[in-house]
Coordinates of C-alpha atoms in Angstrom, one line a residue:
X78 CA -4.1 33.9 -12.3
X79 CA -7.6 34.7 -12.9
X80 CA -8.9 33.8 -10.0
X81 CA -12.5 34.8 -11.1
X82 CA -12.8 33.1 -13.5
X83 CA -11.9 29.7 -11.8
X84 CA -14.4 30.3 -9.0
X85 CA -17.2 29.8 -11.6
X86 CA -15.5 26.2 -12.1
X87 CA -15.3 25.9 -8.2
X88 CA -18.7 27.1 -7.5
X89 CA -20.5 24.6 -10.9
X90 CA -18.9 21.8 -8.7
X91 CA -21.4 21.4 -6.0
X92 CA -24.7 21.1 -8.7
X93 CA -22.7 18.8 -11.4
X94 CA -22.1 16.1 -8.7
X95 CA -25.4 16.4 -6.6
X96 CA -26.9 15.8 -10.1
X97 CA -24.8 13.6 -11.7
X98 CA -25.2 11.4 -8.5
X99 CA -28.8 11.5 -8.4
X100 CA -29.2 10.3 -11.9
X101 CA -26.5 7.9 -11.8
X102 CA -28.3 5.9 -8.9
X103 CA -31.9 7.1 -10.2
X104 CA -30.7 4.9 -13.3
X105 CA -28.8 1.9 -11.2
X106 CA -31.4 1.7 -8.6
X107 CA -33.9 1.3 -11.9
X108 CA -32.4 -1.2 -12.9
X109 CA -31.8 -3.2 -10.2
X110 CA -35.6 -2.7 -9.4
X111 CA -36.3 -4.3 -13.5
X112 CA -33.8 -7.4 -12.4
X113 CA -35.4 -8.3 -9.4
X114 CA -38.7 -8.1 -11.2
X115 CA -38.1 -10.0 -13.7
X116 CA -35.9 -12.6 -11.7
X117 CA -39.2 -12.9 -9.7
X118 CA -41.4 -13.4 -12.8
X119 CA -39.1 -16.1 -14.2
X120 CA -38.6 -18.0 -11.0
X121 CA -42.7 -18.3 -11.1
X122 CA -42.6 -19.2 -14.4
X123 CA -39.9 -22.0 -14.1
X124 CA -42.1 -23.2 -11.0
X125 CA -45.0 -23.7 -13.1
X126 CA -43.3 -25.6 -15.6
X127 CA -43.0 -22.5 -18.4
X128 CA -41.1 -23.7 -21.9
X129 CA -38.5 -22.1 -23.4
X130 CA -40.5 -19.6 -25.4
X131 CA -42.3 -18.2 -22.8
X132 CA -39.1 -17.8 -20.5
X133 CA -37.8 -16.3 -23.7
X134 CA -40.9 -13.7 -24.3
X135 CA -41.3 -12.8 -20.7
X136 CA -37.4 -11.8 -20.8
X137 CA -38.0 -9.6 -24.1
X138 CA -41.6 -7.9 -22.6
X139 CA -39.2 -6.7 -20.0
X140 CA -38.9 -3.2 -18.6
X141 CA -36.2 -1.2 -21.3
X142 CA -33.2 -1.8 -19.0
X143 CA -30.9 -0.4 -21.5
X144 CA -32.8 2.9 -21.0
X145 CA -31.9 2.8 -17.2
X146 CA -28.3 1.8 -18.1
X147 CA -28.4 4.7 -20.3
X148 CA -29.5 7.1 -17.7
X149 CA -27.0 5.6 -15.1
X150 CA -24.2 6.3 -17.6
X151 CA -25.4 10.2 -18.2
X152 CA -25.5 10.4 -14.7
X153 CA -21.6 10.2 -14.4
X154 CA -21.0 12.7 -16.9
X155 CA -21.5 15.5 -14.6
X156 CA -19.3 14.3 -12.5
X157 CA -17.2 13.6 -14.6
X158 CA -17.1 17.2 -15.6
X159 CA -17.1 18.6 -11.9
X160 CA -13.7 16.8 -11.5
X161 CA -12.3 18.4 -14.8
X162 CA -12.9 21.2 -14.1
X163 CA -11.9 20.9 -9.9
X164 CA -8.2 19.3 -11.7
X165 CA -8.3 22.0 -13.4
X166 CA -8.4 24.6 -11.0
X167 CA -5.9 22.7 -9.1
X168 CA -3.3 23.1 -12.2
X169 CA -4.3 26.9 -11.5
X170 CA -3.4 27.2 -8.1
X171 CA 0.1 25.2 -8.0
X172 CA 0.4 23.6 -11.8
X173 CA 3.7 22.4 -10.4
X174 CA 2.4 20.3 -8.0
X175 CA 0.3 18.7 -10.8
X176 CA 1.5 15.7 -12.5
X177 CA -1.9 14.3 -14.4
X178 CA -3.7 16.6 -17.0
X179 CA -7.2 17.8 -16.6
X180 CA -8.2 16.0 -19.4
X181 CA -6.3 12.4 -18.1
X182 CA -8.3 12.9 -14.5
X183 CA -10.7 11.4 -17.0
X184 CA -9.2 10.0 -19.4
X185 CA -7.5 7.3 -17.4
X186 CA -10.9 6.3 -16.2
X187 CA -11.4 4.7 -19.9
X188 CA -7.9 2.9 -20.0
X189 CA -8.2 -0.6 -18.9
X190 CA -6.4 -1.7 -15.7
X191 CA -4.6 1.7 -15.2
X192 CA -8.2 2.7 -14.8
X193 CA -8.2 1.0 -11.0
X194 CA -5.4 3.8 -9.7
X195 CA -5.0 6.5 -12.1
X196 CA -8.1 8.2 -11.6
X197 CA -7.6 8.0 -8.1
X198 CA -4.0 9.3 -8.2
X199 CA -5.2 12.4 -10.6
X200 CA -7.8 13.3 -7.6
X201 CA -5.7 12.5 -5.0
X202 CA -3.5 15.3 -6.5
X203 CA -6.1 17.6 -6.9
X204 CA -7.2 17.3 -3.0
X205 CA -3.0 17.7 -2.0
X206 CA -3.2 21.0 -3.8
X207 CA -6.3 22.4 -2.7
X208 CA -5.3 22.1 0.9
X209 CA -1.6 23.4 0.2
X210 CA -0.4 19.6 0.7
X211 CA 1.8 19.1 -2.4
X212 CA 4.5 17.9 -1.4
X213 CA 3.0 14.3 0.3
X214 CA 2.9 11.5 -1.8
X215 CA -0.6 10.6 -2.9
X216 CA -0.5 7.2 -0.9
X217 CA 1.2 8.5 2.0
X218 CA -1.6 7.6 4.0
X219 CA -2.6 11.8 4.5
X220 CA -5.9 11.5 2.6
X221 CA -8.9 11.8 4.5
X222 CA -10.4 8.1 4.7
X223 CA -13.4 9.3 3.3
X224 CA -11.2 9.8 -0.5
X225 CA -9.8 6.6 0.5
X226 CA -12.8 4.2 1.1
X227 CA -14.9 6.0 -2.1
X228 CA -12.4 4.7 -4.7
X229 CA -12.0 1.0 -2.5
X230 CA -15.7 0.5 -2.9
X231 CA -16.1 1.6 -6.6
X232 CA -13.1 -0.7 -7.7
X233 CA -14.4 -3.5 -5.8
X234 CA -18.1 -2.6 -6.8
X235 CA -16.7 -2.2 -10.8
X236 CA -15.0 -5.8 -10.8
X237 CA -17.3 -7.9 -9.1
X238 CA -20.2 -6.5 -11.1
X239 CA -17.7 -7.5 -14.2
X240 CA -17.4 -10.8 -13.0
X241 CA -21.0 -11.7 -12.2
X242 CA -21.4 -10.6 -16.3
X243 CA -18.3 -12.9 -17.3
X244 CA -19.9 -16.2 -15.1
X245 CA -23.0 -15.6 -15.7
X246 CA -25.5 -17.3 -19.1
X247 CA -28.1 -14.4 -18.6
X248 CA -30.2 -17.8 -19.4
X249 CA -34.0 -17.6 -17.1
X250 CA -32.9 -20.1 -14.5
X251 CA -29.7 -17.8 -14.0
X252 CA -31.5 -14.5 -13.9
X253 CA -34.0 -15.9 -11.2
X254 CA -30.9 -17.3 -9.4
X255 CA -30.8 -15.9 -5.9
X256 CA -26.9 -15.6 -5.9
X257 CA -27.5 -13.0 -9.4
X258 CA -29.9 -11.0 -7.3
X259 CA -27.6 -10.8 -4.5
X260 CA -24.8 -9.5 -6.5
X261 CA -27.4 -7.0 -8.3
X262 CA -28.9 -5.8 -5.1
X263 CA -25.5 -6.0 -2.7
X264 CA -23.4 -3.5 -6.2
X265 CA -26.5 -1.2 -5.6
X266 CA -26.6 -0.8 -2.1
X267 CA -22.5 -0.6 -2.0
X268 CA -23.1 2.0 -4.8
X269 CA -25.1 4.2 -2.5
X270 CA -22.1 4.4 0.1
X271 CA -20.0 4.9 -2.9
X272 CA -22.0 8.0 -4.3
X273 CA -22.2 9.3 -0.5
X274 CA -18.3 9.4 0.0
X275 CA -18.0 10.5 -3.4
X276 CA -19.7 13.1 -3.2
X277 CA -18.5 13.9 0.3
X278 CA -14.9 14.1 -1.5
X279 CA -15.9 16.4 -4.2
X280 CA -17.9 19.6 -2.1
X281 CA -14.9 19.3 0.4
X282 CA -12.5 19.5 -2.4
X283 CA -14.7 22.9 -4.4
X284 CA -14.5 24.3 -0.5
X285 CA -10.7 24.2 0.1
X286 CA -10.0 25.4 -3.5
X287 CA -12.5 28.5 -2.9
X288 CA -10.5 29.4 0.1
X289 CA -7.3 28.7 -1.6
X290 CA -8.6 31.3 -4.9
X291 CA -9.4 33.5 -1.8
X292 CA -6.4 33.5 -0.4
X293 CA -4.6 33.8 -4.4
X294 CA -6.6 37.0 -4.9
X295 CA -6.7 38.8 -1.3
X296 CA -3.1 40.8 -2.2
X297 CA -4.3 42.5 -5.2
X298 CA -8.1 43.3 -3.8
X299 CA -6.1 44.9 -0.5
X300 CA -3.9 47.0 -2.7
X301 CA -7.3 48.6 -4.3

């Protein structure tokens, strides 16, 4: 093994998910901000009695909260690429320990339903092998809680922000409904914990892999 030339992976993992998580909740927090606005602006509106053509042109003179989505979504492909390549690395170390590709740590993110475990499982992997831990099973209850409450929160942040889309009009008296603000405001802030532990995961993950490529290449740098 190369153990070189995966330390560049190891070490490209600490700037990929500082940025990818600033810009992912840059983007969200945006948003969020544009909502409440709006819900505001719409709930005065309704109180004076607006028509449906104002409510309607006050909704399209809105702040561009596609472009926010849009930044949110770019945000995660850093990380997505910090835990490619981290998997990665992983397969380098003990490959046999390794059931899940480097490519299907994120692949299974796009697959619907197996996408609320897979991913999970595929990092869960990656952590056993960079502590030397392959032989546990990934729910065997040896993963720091930290790994464990991240992927609780984004499920449960991911399907109740699906939900509020699936019950909700999007007509003006819903979108200045105090129940649609809560959910916008209550996904953000559990997003923020989210992003914490998440990142918290991935720096403790890139340390225990540089010691384990340490450890890999201290025989042949003795022998010198």
């Amino acid at each position: 093994m190369k153990t070189r030339d995966y330390r560049r992976d190891v070490d490209s993992i600490r700037p990929l998910v500082v940025c990818g998580t600033v810009l992912f909740l840059l983007g969200w927090g945006l948003y969020v901000f544009f909502q409440v606005d709006l819900a505001l602006t719409l709930k005065m509106l309704l109180q004076q009695g607006a028509d449906e053509a104002t409510l309607e042109a006050a909704i399209g003179d809105a702040a561009p909260r596609g472009m926010v989505i849009l930044l949110a979504t770019l945000g995660m492909v850093p990380c997505g690429i910090a835990i490619y390549r981290a998997t990665r690395t992983a397969h380098a170390v003990d490959a046999d320990a390794m059931t899940i590709s480097p490519g299907w740590s994120i692949g299974w993110f796009f697959v619907p339903f197996a996408n609320l475990l897979m991913p999970f499982r595929a990092l869960a992997e990656t952590y056993r092998v960079s502590i030397g831990d392959a032989d546990g099973g990934y729910n065997d209850g040896n993963l720091p809680w930290q790994m464990q409450y991240w992927w609780g929160l984004w499920v449960c942040s991911r399907i109740i922000g699906a939900f509020a889309t699936l019950v909700t009009s999007r007509s003006p008296s819903d979108i200045a409904g105090l129940g649609t603000l809560l959910v916008e405001v209550g996904t953000f802030l559990v997003d923020i914990v989210t992003a914490a532990l998440f990142v918290w995961v991935m720096l403790r993950i890139a340390l225990n892999l540089r010691v384990r490529l340490a450890v890999a290449e201290a025989p042949s740098e003795g022998g010198v």
